[in-house]
Amino acid sequence: MQKRYPLDLQFFASEKTEKATPQKRQESKRKGQVAKSAEVPAALIMLGGILLLNFLGGWILDRLLAIFRINFNQYIGWEWSPSNIRTLFEQMTFDAVIIMAPIMIIAMVFGFLGNYIQIGSLFTTEPLMMKLERLNPIEGAKRIFSIRALVELLKSLLKIGIIGFAAFSVLWSAKQELFLLSQKSIGFSLSFIGSLVFKMGLVASIILLVLSILDYMYQKYEFEKGIRMSKQDIKDEFKKAEGDPLIKSKIKERQRQMSMNRMIQDLPNADVLITNPTHYAIAIKYDAETMEAPMVIAMGKDHLALKIKEKARELEIVIMENKPLARALYDQVEIGDYVPEELFLAVAEVLAYIYRLKGKI
């Protein structure tokens, strides 16, 4: 019968106030539910891209200028034909891949790194599985106009405001040089604007990285809050881990049945069955050529003892009543063990009597 609690106790039992257990965390991870901020890989990708442009900017500029030169000096004089168009397309595609490959590689590496440092290695298809509740417009509207959506909007506005202010501050600090660019050469102006853009991008990416760390801490807090468990949840998980009592009892019963079957199979090899006479039954086997001492090959108590004695009568095994010896053997020996030294003399006397009955001695 299910135990009933007062309403106030039921409320506290169902309130999710406990930290998630390791099993709950593993289950959430298998479903793809982890603490993760999308801002971390975005910030790292931006930072990696800015650093890449700083180191390879000159090389990329040379490649672009080479493309323009060959187009305006060589390709422009070609006759338009299918073969020429194909050659032009292949060459332009190859040049574009060469220029974009470092950028794409950096984006992939830093994007992977941004996710790996947050959740480690994780591969699951659970989030990709189709769920009909996702097509529910009412639930979708609830997600759009939820408190979480409002928090995400405020975070985005705050991020835009901070990064915009930082970029404006960089421009404002260089306003004097910007106003004098009209008096400078084109090469100097391009170099100055390039360094200014790099500075703005570096500042923005660093700020975005700091904000992403704060966002990760917030996402982790929300995740921990979301996977909290009630005391009843922990009890149910423990029961599940321990197993259903009914199933456990059936398993134990099956194990007892298998053990009894093994003993019944080994029972024909027994030389004598020592009984108590109704509570205990111990089957003894001894071969002087191969065994160093008598061995217990079957034993049981109460109902199992009766089964063993019935089978022993069918096999015409000698049954000898010896209450002290039967109880001592049952208490001190397991199936497959040799008879201990303190009981060896008593068992030897029984075996000697059996051998005399069978005419072996």
XYZ file of C-alpha atoms in Angstrom:
361
model
C 0.000 0.000 0.000
C 1.378 3.405 -0.954
C 2.221 5.567 2.016
C 0.278 8.840 2.080
C 1.735 12.075 3.402
C 0.027 15.268 4.466
C -0.220 17.919 1.753
C 2.591 20.032 3.197
C 4.930 17.020 3.375
C 4.021 16.048 -0.191
C 4.898 19.564 -1.333
C 8.330 19.490 0.298
C 8.943 15.961 -0.991
C 8.217 17.056 -4.589
C 10.064 20.396 -4.402
C 13.293 20.260 -6.425
C 15.823 21.450 -3.864
C 18.551 18.791 -4.127
C 21.589 18.801 -6.399
C 21.490 16.390 -9.309
C 23.071 12.998 -8.755
C 25.906 11.754 -11.019
C 23.444 9.364 -12.675
C 21.088 12.264 -13.443
C 23.968 14.279 -14.912
C 25.042 11.370 -17.117
C 21.482 10.909 -18.329
C 21.194 14.624 -19.151
C 24.515 14.533 -20.987
C 23.391 11.561 -23.079
C 20.359 13.630 -24.115
C 22.577 16.578 -25.055
C 21.415 18.669 -22.098
C 24.591 20.376 -20.892
C 25.675 23.761 -19.588
C 26.902 25.556 -22.686
C 27.139 29.124 -23.921
C 27.022 29.793 -27.663
C 28.948 33.002 -27.012
C 32.195 31.201 -26.102
C 32.900 29.625 -29.530
C 31.699 32.824 -31.257
C 34.150 34.913 -29.224
C 37.022 32.507 -29.876
C 36.252 32.410 -33.604
C 36.255 36.199 -33.738
C 39.506 36.403 -31.783
C 41.143 33.764 -33.967
C 39.971 35.519 -37.130
C 41.333 38.885 -36.006
C 44.711 37.378 -35.101
C 44.798 35.499 -38.407
C 44.148 38.694 -40.377
C 46.903 40.424 -38.435
C 49.462 37.719 -39.251
C 48.303 36.817 -42.765
C 46.781 40.117 -43.797
C 49.722 40.997 -46.036
C 49.658 37.611 -47.735
C 45.884 37.806 -48.308
C 46.271 41.311 -49.770
C 48.989 40.109 -52.156
C 46.787 37.217 -53.317
C 43.847 39.550 -53.926
C 46.013 41.995 -55.854
C 47.391 39.119 -57.920
C 43.849 38.053 -58.805
C 42.949 41.581 -59.922
C 46.148 41.898 -61.954
C 45.671 38.649 -63.861
C 42.009 39.439 -64.468
C 42.612 42.936 -65.837
C 45.874 42.125 -67.645
C 45.300 38.613 -69.015
C 41.762 37.308 -68.725
C 40.176 40.512 -70.030
C 41.741 39.903 -73.458
C 40.530 36.319 -73.799
C 37.876 35.324 -76.272
C 34.726 34.053 -74.614
C 34.442 30.329 -75.260
C 33.294 27.352 -73.188
C 36.849 26.164 -72.597
C 38.092 29.636 -71.576
C 35.131 30.186 -69.265
C 35.773 26.811 -67.628
C 39.468 27.607 -67.180
C 38.607 31.032 -65.726
C 36.049 29.514 -63.353
C 38.454 26.810 -62.143
C 41.268 29.313 -61.568
C 39.027 31.768 -59.692
C 37.639 28.939 -57.554
C 41.134 27.710 -56.734
C 42.279 31.239 -55.761
C 39.184 31.726 -53.578
C 39.779 28.396 -51.802
C 43.434 29.277 -51.162
C 42.429 32.608 -49.594
C 39.479 31.273 -47.577
C 41.094 28.014 -46.384
C 43.079 29.545 -43.470
C 40.019 31.487 -42.315
C 37.775 28.422 -42.445
C 40.352 26.265 -40.654
C 40.751 28.824 -37.867
C 36.955 29.106 -37.543
C 36.571 25.314 -37.292
C 39.442 24.867 -34.827
C 38.382 27.688 -32.508
C 34.695 26.723 -32.782
C 35.526 23.145 -31.785
C 37.781 24.398 -28.981
C 35.038 26.715 -27.682
C 32.641 23.795 -27.318
C 35.212 21.301 -26.060
C 36.382 23.435 -23.128
C 32.773 23.718 -21.983
C 31.403 20.181 -22.271
C 34.332 17.979 -23.287
C 33.778 15.198 -25.799
C 30.104 14.504 -26.458
C 28.375 12.871 -29.397
C 24.618 12.387 -29.319
C 21.793 12.515 -31.841
C 19.109 13.072 -29.197
C 18.685 16.840 -29.868
C 18.263 16.105 -33.609
C 15.381 13.682 -33.119
C 12.008 14.912 -34.271
C 9.590 15.780 -31.484
C 6.004 16.699 -32.266
C 5.755 19.095 -29.332
C 8.238 21.355 -31.094
C 5.614 21.931 -33.800
C 3.069 23.124 -31.256
C 2.555 26.873 -31.930
C 1.337 27.493 -28.390
C 4.475 26.018 -26.871
C 6.573 27.930 -29.393
C 4.868 31.181 -28.404
C 5.508 30.400 -24.752
C 9.219 29.971 -25.495
C 9.354 33.195 -27.509
C 7.643 35.289 -24.837
C 9.180 33.545 -21.831
C 11.377 35.054 -19.148
C 14.369 33.236 -20.617
C 13.767 34.849 -24.023
C 13.585 38.258 -22.357
C 16.855 37.595 -20.552
C 18.509 36.586 -23.848
C 17.236 39.802 -25.472
C 18.614 41.926 -22.650
C 21.942 40.086 -22.884
C 22.156 40.749 -26.625
C 21.332 44.436 -26.193
C 23.893 44.727 -23.410
C 26.533 42.995 -25.548
C 25.862 45.269 -28.518
C 25.986 48.334 -26.290
C 29.282 47.387 -24.620
C 31.026 46.377 -27.853
C 29.680 49.442 -29.652
C 30.941 51.721 -26.896
C 34.361 50.023 -26.974
C 34.609 50.417 -30.766
C 33.580 54.069 -30.527
C 36.187 54.645 -27.812
C 38.916 53.234 -30.083
C 37.792 55.507 -32.922
C 37.520 58.506 -30.609
C 41.044 57.978 -29.314
C 42.349 58.185 -32.917
C 40.179 61.097 -34.058
C 43.130 63.433 -34.566
C 44.893 61.037 -36.935
C 41.630 60.323 -38.770
C 41.081 64.012 -39.504
C 44.608 64.283 -40.951
C 44.324 61.296 -43.286
C 43.315 63.564 -46.173
C 46.823 65.025 -46.035
C 48.517 61.603 -46.049
C 49.310 59.205 -48.863
C 46.966 56.387 -49.839
C 49.416 53.756 -48.597
C 49.739 55.382 -45.191
C 45.958 55.857 -44.945
C 45.277 52.210 -45.749
C 47.900 51.065 -43.276
C 46.507 53.308 -40.538
C 42.913 52.260 -41.175
C 43.992 48.594 -41.179
C 45.738 48.934 -37.819
C 42.718 50.807 -36.442
C 40.338 48.092 -37.620
C 42.599 45.436 -36.083
C 42.612 47.303 -32.780
C 38.817 47.635 -32.824
C 38.385 43.949 -33.653
C 40.841 42.847 -30.966
C 39.149 44.974 -28.297
C 35.701 43.767 -29.376
C 36.747 40.118 -29.391
C 38.365 40.365 -25.939
C 35.254 42.028 -24.528
C 33.080 39.411 -26.218
C 35.244 36.667 -24.695
C 34.837 38.132 -21.210
C 31.078 38.438 -21.722
C 30.935 34.874 -22.998
C 32.622 33.614 -19.815
C 30.005 35.444 -17.748
C 27.294 34.013 -19.990
C 28.701 30.507 -19.487
C 28.544 30.986 -15.729
C 24.918 32.093 -16.067
C 24.090 29.126 -18.344
C 25.722 26.757 -15.858
C 23.649 28.260 -13.053
C 20.451 27.840 -15.094
C 21.444 24.283 -16.021
C 22.122 23.301 -12.416
C 18.810 24.859 -11.449
C 17.019 22.989 -14.216
C 18.330 19.520 -13.306
C 17.705 19.803 -9.584
C 15.911 16.850 -8.070
C 13.377 16.434 -5.332
C 13.947 14.093 -2.418
C 11.384 11.767 -3.967
C 13.275 11.780 -7.274
C 16.459 10.711 -5.470
C 14.605 7.914 -3.679
C 13.062 6.715 -6.954
C 16.462 6.786 -8.657
C 17.985 4.788 -5.817
C 15.209 2.222 -6.046
C 15.682 2.014 -9.790
C 19.427 1.543 -9.376
C 18.873 -1.125 -6.737
C 16.269 -2.812 -8.887
C 12.635 -3.718 -8.452
C 12.247 -5.859 -5.284
C 9.956 -8.255 -7.166
C 12.487 -8.663 -9.968
C 15.320 -9.074 -7.460
C 13.382 -11.800 -5.648
C 12.729 -13.587 -8.952
C 16.429 -13.366 -9.830
C 17.394 -14.795 -6.443
C 14.839 -17.556 -6.865
C 16.237 -18.327 -10.301
C 19.757 -18.403 -8.895
C 18.679 -20.775 -6.128
C 17.002 -22.993 -8.712
C 20.150 -23.074 -10.861
C 22.284 -23.840 -7.805
C 19.979 -26.679 -6.809
C 20.066 -28.079 -10.352
C 23.871 -28.080 -10.286
C 23.887 -29.855 -6.934
C 21.389 -32.447 -8.162
C 23.605 -33.072 -11.200
C 26.668 -33.591 -8.963
C 24.784 -35.689 -6.408
C 25.310 -39.083 -8.180
C 29.045 -38.712 -7.443
C 28.441 -38.581 -3.681
C 29.595 -41.401 -1.394
C 27.336 -40.537 1.538
C 24.623 -38.070 2.552
C 24.864 -36.845 6.150
C 21.563 -35.520 7.593
C 20.189 -33.890 10.713
C 17.693 -35.678 9.853
C 15.064 -33.126 8.699
C 16.857 -29.770 8.728
C 20.247 -30.364 7.066
C 21.645 -32.555 4.310
C 25.317 -32.594 3.222
C 26.620 -34.813 0.406
C 30.259 -35.922 0.714
C 32.526 -37.253 -2.013
C 36.024 -38.674 -1.599
C 38.556 -40.214 -4.012
C 41.820 -41.177 -2.351
C 43.733 -41.087 -5.642
C 42.725 -37.605 -6.818
C 41.563 -35.733 -3.695
C 43.514 -34.685 -0.661
C 40.431 -34.612 1.585
C 36.679 -35.318 1.389
C 34.716 -32.664 -0.486
C 31.205 -31.284 -0.018
C 29.455 -31.458 -3.408
C 25.887 -30.635 -2.304
C 24.189 -29.225 0.771
C 20.896 -27.752 1.766
C 18.628 -26.758 4.612
C 14.944 -27.428 5.299
C 13.061 -27.644 1.961
C 16.255 -28.008 -0.085
C 17.512 -30.688 2.303
C 14.333 -32.700 1.689
C 14.841 -32.389 -2.082
C 18.426 -33.614 -1.790
C 17.381 -36.594 0.377
C 14.618 -37.577 -2.067
C 17.094 -37.502 -4.943
C 19.668 -39.447 -2.871
C 17.105 -42.223 -2.215
C 16.424 -42.414 -5.954
C 20.165 -42.736 -6.607
C 20.527 -45.298 -3.766
C 23.113 -43.171 -1.984
C 23.707 -44.132 1.640
C 21.997 -41.658 3.991
C 23.487 -41.448 7.470
C 21.981 -39.464 10.320
C 24.556 -37.535 12.366
C 23.062 -34.372 13.814
C 26.220 -32.707 15.263
C 28.320 -33.458 12.189
C 25.627 -32.319 9.738
C 25.147 -29.016 11.539
C 28.899 -28.429 11.921
C 29.496 -29.084 8.216
C 26.652 -26.790 7.191
C 27.977 -23.961 9.382
C 31.662 -24.248 8.373
C 31.780 -25.457 4.760
C 30.518 -24.219 1.389
C 29.771 -26.298 -1.686
C 33.052 -27.281 -3.362
C 35.110 -26.926 -0.147
C 37.151 -29.649 1.445
C 36.176 -30.868 4.889
C 38.135 -28.868 7.534
C 40.748 -30.586 9.670
C 38.691 -30.447 12.881
C 35.886 -32.430 11.179
C 38.079 -34.662 9.057
C 38.232 -37.527 11.640
C 34.436 -37.628 12.074
C 33.886 -37.655 8.293
C 36.592 -40.311 7.859
C 34.782 -42.570 10.334
C 31.546 -42.142 8.370
C 33.296 -42.900 5.083
C 35.012 -45.935 6.569
C 31.642 -47.260 7.706
C 30.207 -46.685 4.226
C 33.141 -48.426 2.567
C 32.677 -51.434 4.883
C 29.019 -51.583 3.906
C 29.956 -51.535 0.227
C 32.752 -54.010 0.724
C 35.475 -51.654 -0.435
C 37.574 -52.321 2.692
